[in-house]
Amino acid sequence: MTKPASGPVLDLLPIDIKGYRAGNTGIEYVHKFDSGRPGPNVLINALTHGNEVCGAHALAVLLENDIRPNRGSLTLSFANVAAYDAFDHDNPTASRFVDEDFNRLWSNEILDGNRQSAELTRARQIRGVVAEADYLLDIHSMHLPCPALMLCGTAEKGRRLAFAMGVPEHVVADPGHAAGPRMRDYGRFAQTDTEQTALLIECGQHWSEESGQTAIHSAFHFLDALGLVDKAAAAPYLVEDPAPQRLIEVVGPITIQTEAFRFIEDYSGLEVIAEAGTVIGHDGAQPIVTPHDECVLIMPTHRPRLGQTAVRLGRFIA
Ligand SMILES: [Zn+2]
């Protein structure tokens, strides 16, 4: 265990992924395995955010164990490798991205535009891989310690796949961010009348051992739910007796409107605020109040910034 002078404990660290650089698709750090049989194109993506190292651990397990699809194809991509390579033990949060958030760029308008950044360059390299995927699992983690959350979007198809996986316990039906579309919102994933389905899992705290395990479990449950791998190959990595899943419906994201946003407590996520009208923070002079009873706080930010999401508010659905 290592710990910078002040900051989080670093139990789960980046691994060396240089051996995966060449890939086999002509795109660095992208591997595709085709079964030669009919079936869906399945994509598991890691390192959308460079400091979220659990996904790299999961892809390494898939690659080192030669996990291959028995139908359709399986693509494994390490997305923002430039940010990952910049990981600094003394400032681990800094390697989230190089120039900008890779996960706010996913519309044709932005990707076809003239703007340049390290993240746009990489997104333009892998957009074809994302576009051709029928199913996507995008593996993330969180700054604050919180149980894993599966963000399944608002469409029924996302909910269905999240529950077919059987893990994690908490499934969040969320509409995304005002600041820009995520990879999981790209193209046909966002349409409700298509089968293409994307899930985003937040595995837990960025550098906790448990997040690494959660990432590995989720990758195998995803492949198992899609019938892409032999049960025997997946079995060692599946959770025995997972807790029953619960759905949280996001009522609304709170987008930060001023330079002076603050929460009144150190929330870390999944807190349930009993009464409607409870003040949970202030955005400048404006109080932020819970809109309904039993309001669940989802992924409160630890670093409020104008235009970004402060927190998503939701409710458990029976
Ligand atoms: Zn992330």
XYZ file of C-alpha atoms and ligand atoms in Angstrom:
319
model
C 0.000 0.000 0.000
C 1.347 3.434 -0.903
C -0.056 6.754 0.134
C 0.987 10.182 -1.067
C 1.675 12.815 1.594
C -1.979 13.766 1.460
C -4.490 11.923 -0.629
C -6.144 8.593 -1.185
C -4.656 5.175 -0.494
C -3.304 3.580 -3.660
C -3.887 -0.158 -3.414
C -4.774 -0.750 -7.062
C -2.106 0.693 -9.334
C -1.650 0.977 -13.083
C -0.154 -2.108 -14.722
C 2.229 -2.136 -17.661
C 0.088 -2.374 -20.797
C 2.841 -1.657 -23.346
C 2.643 -5.273 -24.482
C -0.889 -4.607 -25.732
C 0.105 -1.560 -27.764
C 0.288 -3.178 -31.203
C -3.197 -4.667 -30.969
C -4.414 -6.529 -34.061
C -6.747 -4.006 -35.678
C -4.379 -1.337 -37.002
C -5.409 0.843 -34.061
C -3.024 0.882 -31.111
C -4.330 -0.757 -27.952
C -7.386 -2.196 -29.690
C -7.744 -5.993 -29.988
C -10.502 -7.732 -31.885
C -11.274 -11.441 -31.838
C -13.741 -12.776 -34.382
C -15.364 -16.152 -33.815
C -16.162 -16.533 -37.499
C -19.725 -17.319 -36.467
C -22.796 -15.089 -36.532
C -23.412 -13.017 -33.447
C -23.045 -9.546 -32.037
C -19.986 -7.294 -32.050
C -19.189 -6.871 -28.382
C -16.869 -4.163 -27.072
C -15.332 -3.873 -23.631
C -13.613 -0.543 -23.148
C -11.232 0.538 -20.386
C -9.393 3.759 -19.538
C -11.949 6.219 -20.832
C -10.509 8.108 -17.884
C -6.769 7.541 -17.500
C -6.758 7.350 -13.701
C -9.497 4.680 -13.605
C -7.121 1.759 -13.646
C -9.500 -1.115 -12.769
C -10.582 -1.515 -16.393
C -6.992 -2.079 -17.503
C -6.756 -4.890 -14.936
C -9.932 -6.472 -16.326
C -8.773 -6.314 -19.960
C -5.402 -7.794 -18.963
C -7.197 -10.784 -17.418
C -9.209 -11.277 -20.627
C -6.117 -10.984 -22.813
C -3.771 -13.073 -20.666
C -6.330 -15.874 -20.416
C -6.996 -15.863 -24.165
C -10.722 -15.370 -23.660
C -12.302 -15.698 -27.099
C -15.899 -15.318 -28.288
C -17.785 -18.426 -29.337
C -20.088 -16.310 -31.490
C -19.870 -12.840 -32.999
C -16.772 -10.845 -32.089
C -15.109 -9.447 -29.008
C -13.168 -6.186 -29.105
C -11.068 -4.966 -26.178
C -9.912 -1.362 -26.193
C -7.747 0.720 -23.892
C -9.035 4.209 -24.657
C -7.133 7.126 -23.131
C -3.704 5.538 -22.887
C -1.926 8.908 -23.063
C -3.614 9.951 -19.819
C -2.996 6.525 -18.231
C 0.709 6.760 -19.100
C 0.864 10.078 -17.244
C -0.203 8.470 -13.938
C 1.623 10.143 -11.049
C 1.591 8.523 -7.604
C 1.865 11.922 -5.958
C -1.045 13.333 -7.922
C -3.110 10.349 -9.099
C -6.231 12.375 -9.908
C -4.363 14.450 -12.505
C -4.235 11.606 -15.030
C -8.015 11.590 -15.592
C -7.312 13.174 -18.985
C -4.625 15.065 -20.921
C -6.562 18.026 -22.373
C -10.229 17.387 -21.751
C -12.752 14.796 -20.606
C -12.707 11.960 -23.159
C -16.225 11.049 -22.131
C -17.928 14.289 -23.197
C -16.977 14.132 -26.891
C -19.271 11.450 -28.260
C -21.420 13.097 -30.901
C -20.762 13.261 -34.650
C -20.938 17.034 -34.394
C -18.016 17.144 -31.968
C -16.014 14.311 -33.556
C -16.422 15.762 -37.075
C -15.598 19.280 -35.885
C -12.322 21.163 -36.253
C -11.368 21.283 -32.618
C -8.193 19.407 -31.636
C -7.107 17.824 -28.377
C -5.310 14.669 -27.277
C -8.673 13.160 -26.381
C -10.342 14.115 -29.673
C -7.452 12.528 -31.589
C -7.908 9.267 -29.711
C -11.713 9.381 -29.905
C -11.453 9.867 -33.693
C -9.166 6.798 -33.873
C -11.593 4.502 -32.082
C -14.970 5.937 -33.072
C -15.381 3.305 -35.789
C -14.870 0.557 -33.228
C -17.517 2.104 -30.989
C -19.898 2.671 -33.913
C -19.778 -0.967 -35.027
C -20.332 -2.372 -31.526
C -23.702 -3.921 -30.803
C -22.994 -4.101 -27.086
C -20.582 -1.972 -25.061
C -19.366 -2.238 -21.503
C -17.371 0.860 -20.577
C -15.428 0.331 -17.353
C -14.944 3.264 -14.984
C -14.333 3.954 -11.300
C -15.077 6.756 -8.851
C -13.055 9.229 -6.811
C -15.104 8.749 -3.657
C -15.579 5.373 -1.968
C -19.009 4.119 -3.049
C -20.427 0.693 -3.932
C -20.311 -0.149 -7.638
C -22.966 1.450 -9.849
C -24.107 0.279 -13.262
C -25.267 3.257 -15.338
C -27.692 1.772 -17.857
C -29.277 4.860 -19.447
C -32.984 5.567 -19.571
C -33.997 3.079 -22.293
C -35.515 -0.278 -21.426
C -32.799 -2.143 -23.372
C -30.056 -0.914 -21.027
C -32.022 -1.900 -17.972
C -32.647 -5.354 -19.445
C -28.952 -6.030 -20.085
C -27.895 -4.677 -16.686
C -30.310 -7.041 -14.947
C -29.344 -9.954 -17.222
C -25.774 -9.520 -15.953
C -26.867 -10.022 -12.346
C -24.206 -7.640 -10.992
C -23.616 -5.126 -9.569
C -26.311 -4.648 -6.959
C -27.061 -1.031 -7.851
C -28.311 -0.209 -11.358
C -28.832 3.464 -12.169
C -31.095 4.596 -15.009
C -29.501 7.939 -15.849
C -29.820 10.434 -18.718
C -26.161 11.563 -18.904
C -24.509 14.961 -18.504
C -25.259 18.473 -19.732
C -21.521 18.981 -20.376
C -21.473 16.554 -23.314
C -22.325 13.047 -24.531
C -20.478 9.995 -23.222
C -19.218 7.048 -25.262
C -22.202 5.121 -23.989
C -24.496 7.767 -25.507
C -22.927 7.539 -28.998
C -24.905 6.777 -32.159
C -27.301 3.868 -31.970
C -26.661 3.347 -28.267
C -28.736 6.442 -27.507
C -31.648 5.437 -29.730
C -34.525 3.646 -28.077
C -35.715 1.734 -31.175
C -32.407 -0.061 -31.818
C -30.964 -3.151 -30.165
C -27.474 -1.652 -29.714
C -26.953 -1.350 -25.979
C -24.271 0.314 -23.895
C -23.567 0.068 -20.200
C -21.154 2.070 -18.082
C -19.991 0.587 -14.820
C -18.484 2.607 -11.988
C -16.592 -0.115 -10.155
C -15.874 1.662 -6.852
C -13.005 3.856 -5.686
C -10.315 4.331 -8.368
C -7.469 2.717 -6.479
C -9.137 0.135 -4.247
C -8.373 -3.577 -4.727
C -12.089 -4.255 -4.712
C -12.646 -2.089 -7.791
C -10.169 -4.243 -9.702
C -12.120 -7.359 -8.760
C -15.429 -5.691 -9.594
C -14.120 -4.729 -13.039
C -13.047 -8.318 -13.745
C -16.344 -9.746 -12.482
C -18.396 -7.279 -14.499
C -16.517 -8.032 -17.733
C -17.219 -11.753 -17.388
C -20.835 -11.288 -16.319
C -21.283 -9.060 -19.381
C -19.872 -11.730 -21.723
C -21.877 -14.414 -19.962
C -25.130 -12.450 -20.226
C -24.537 -12.044 -23.962
C -23.730 -15.746 -24.389
C -20.380 -14.821 -25.901
C -18.111 -17.111 -23.898
C -18.301 -20.694 -22.678
C -19.699 -20.971 -19.194
C -16.610 -22.915 -18.128
C -14.311 -20.086 -19.246
C -16.348 -17.465 -17.414
C -17.162 -19.448 -14.277
C -13.973 -18.705 -12.284
C -14.651 -14.979 -12.655
C -18.370 -14.876 -11.900
C -19.714 -13.703 -8.542
C -21.203 -16.517 -6.495
C -24.560 -15.587 -5.025
C -24.705 -11.920 -6.000
C -27.005 -9.654 -3.977
C -30.386 -8.998 -5.606
C -30.138 -6.016 -7.931
C -31.906 -2.741 -7.232
C -32.873 -0.067 -9.721
C -32.391 3.621 -9.035
C -34.094 5.997 -11.431
C -32.355 9.339 -11.837
C -34.819 12.182 -11.467
C -32.386 14.855 -12.525
C -28.737 15.779 -12.680
C -27.809 18.927 -10.790
C -25.605 20.994 -13.096
C -23.370 23.580 -11.424
C -24.398 27.145 -12.298
C -21.903 29.257 -10.336
C -18.248 29.236 -9.247
C -19.390 28.834 -5.646
C -21.001 25.402 -5.419
C -20.659 23.433 -2.186
C -22.333 20.498 -0.480
C -23.252 20.869 3.164
C -21.719 17.463 4.000
C -19.014 15.174 2.639
C -21.294 12.893 0.644
C -19.676 9.961 -1.154
C -22.713 8.510 -2.968
C -25.774 6.323 -2.334
C -26.793 8.361 0.719
C -30.601 8.402 1.016
C -32.074 11.720 2.191
C -35.372 10.979 3.910
C -37.369 14.151 3.441
C -38.201 16.232 0.382
C -36.956 19.809 0.622
C -33.797 18.947 2.569
C -30.947 21.304 1.697
C -27.921 19.287 0.525
C -25.815 22.149 -0.799
C -25.666 25.658 -2.189
C -24.886 26.873 -5.694
C -23.917 30.462 -4.981
C -26.894 31.824 -3.079
C -29.249 29.155 -4.397
C -29.973 26.257 -2.022
C -29.963 22.779 -3.594
C -32.888 20.841 -2.136
C -34.022 17.264 -2.546
C -37.112 17.134 -4.808
C -38.778 14.110 -3.174
C -38.645 11.850 -0.125
C -36.065 9.025 0.019
C -33.822 10.849 -2.435
C -30.661 8.947 -3.401
C -27.455 10.895 -4.050
C -25.512 9.445 -6.967
C -21.863 10.248 -7.569
C -21.534 13.638 -5.879
C -18.525 15.456 -7.310
C -15.530 16.064 -5.083
C -14.388 18.952 -7.272
C -17.295 21.221 -8.261
C -16.774 23.098 -11.517
C -19.070 25.408 -13.446
C -21.147 23.573 -16.062
C -20.299 20.115 -14.681
C -22.639 17.703 -12.910
C -22.609 18.201 -9.126
C -24.659 15.131 -8.306
C -27.475 13.084 -9.779
C -30.588 12.636 -7.680
C -32.638 9.510 -7.887
C -35.076 7.154 -6.231
C -35.192 3.413 -5.688
C -37.790 1.743 -7.906
C -39.571 -1.245 -6.412
Zn -14.802 7.647 -15.420
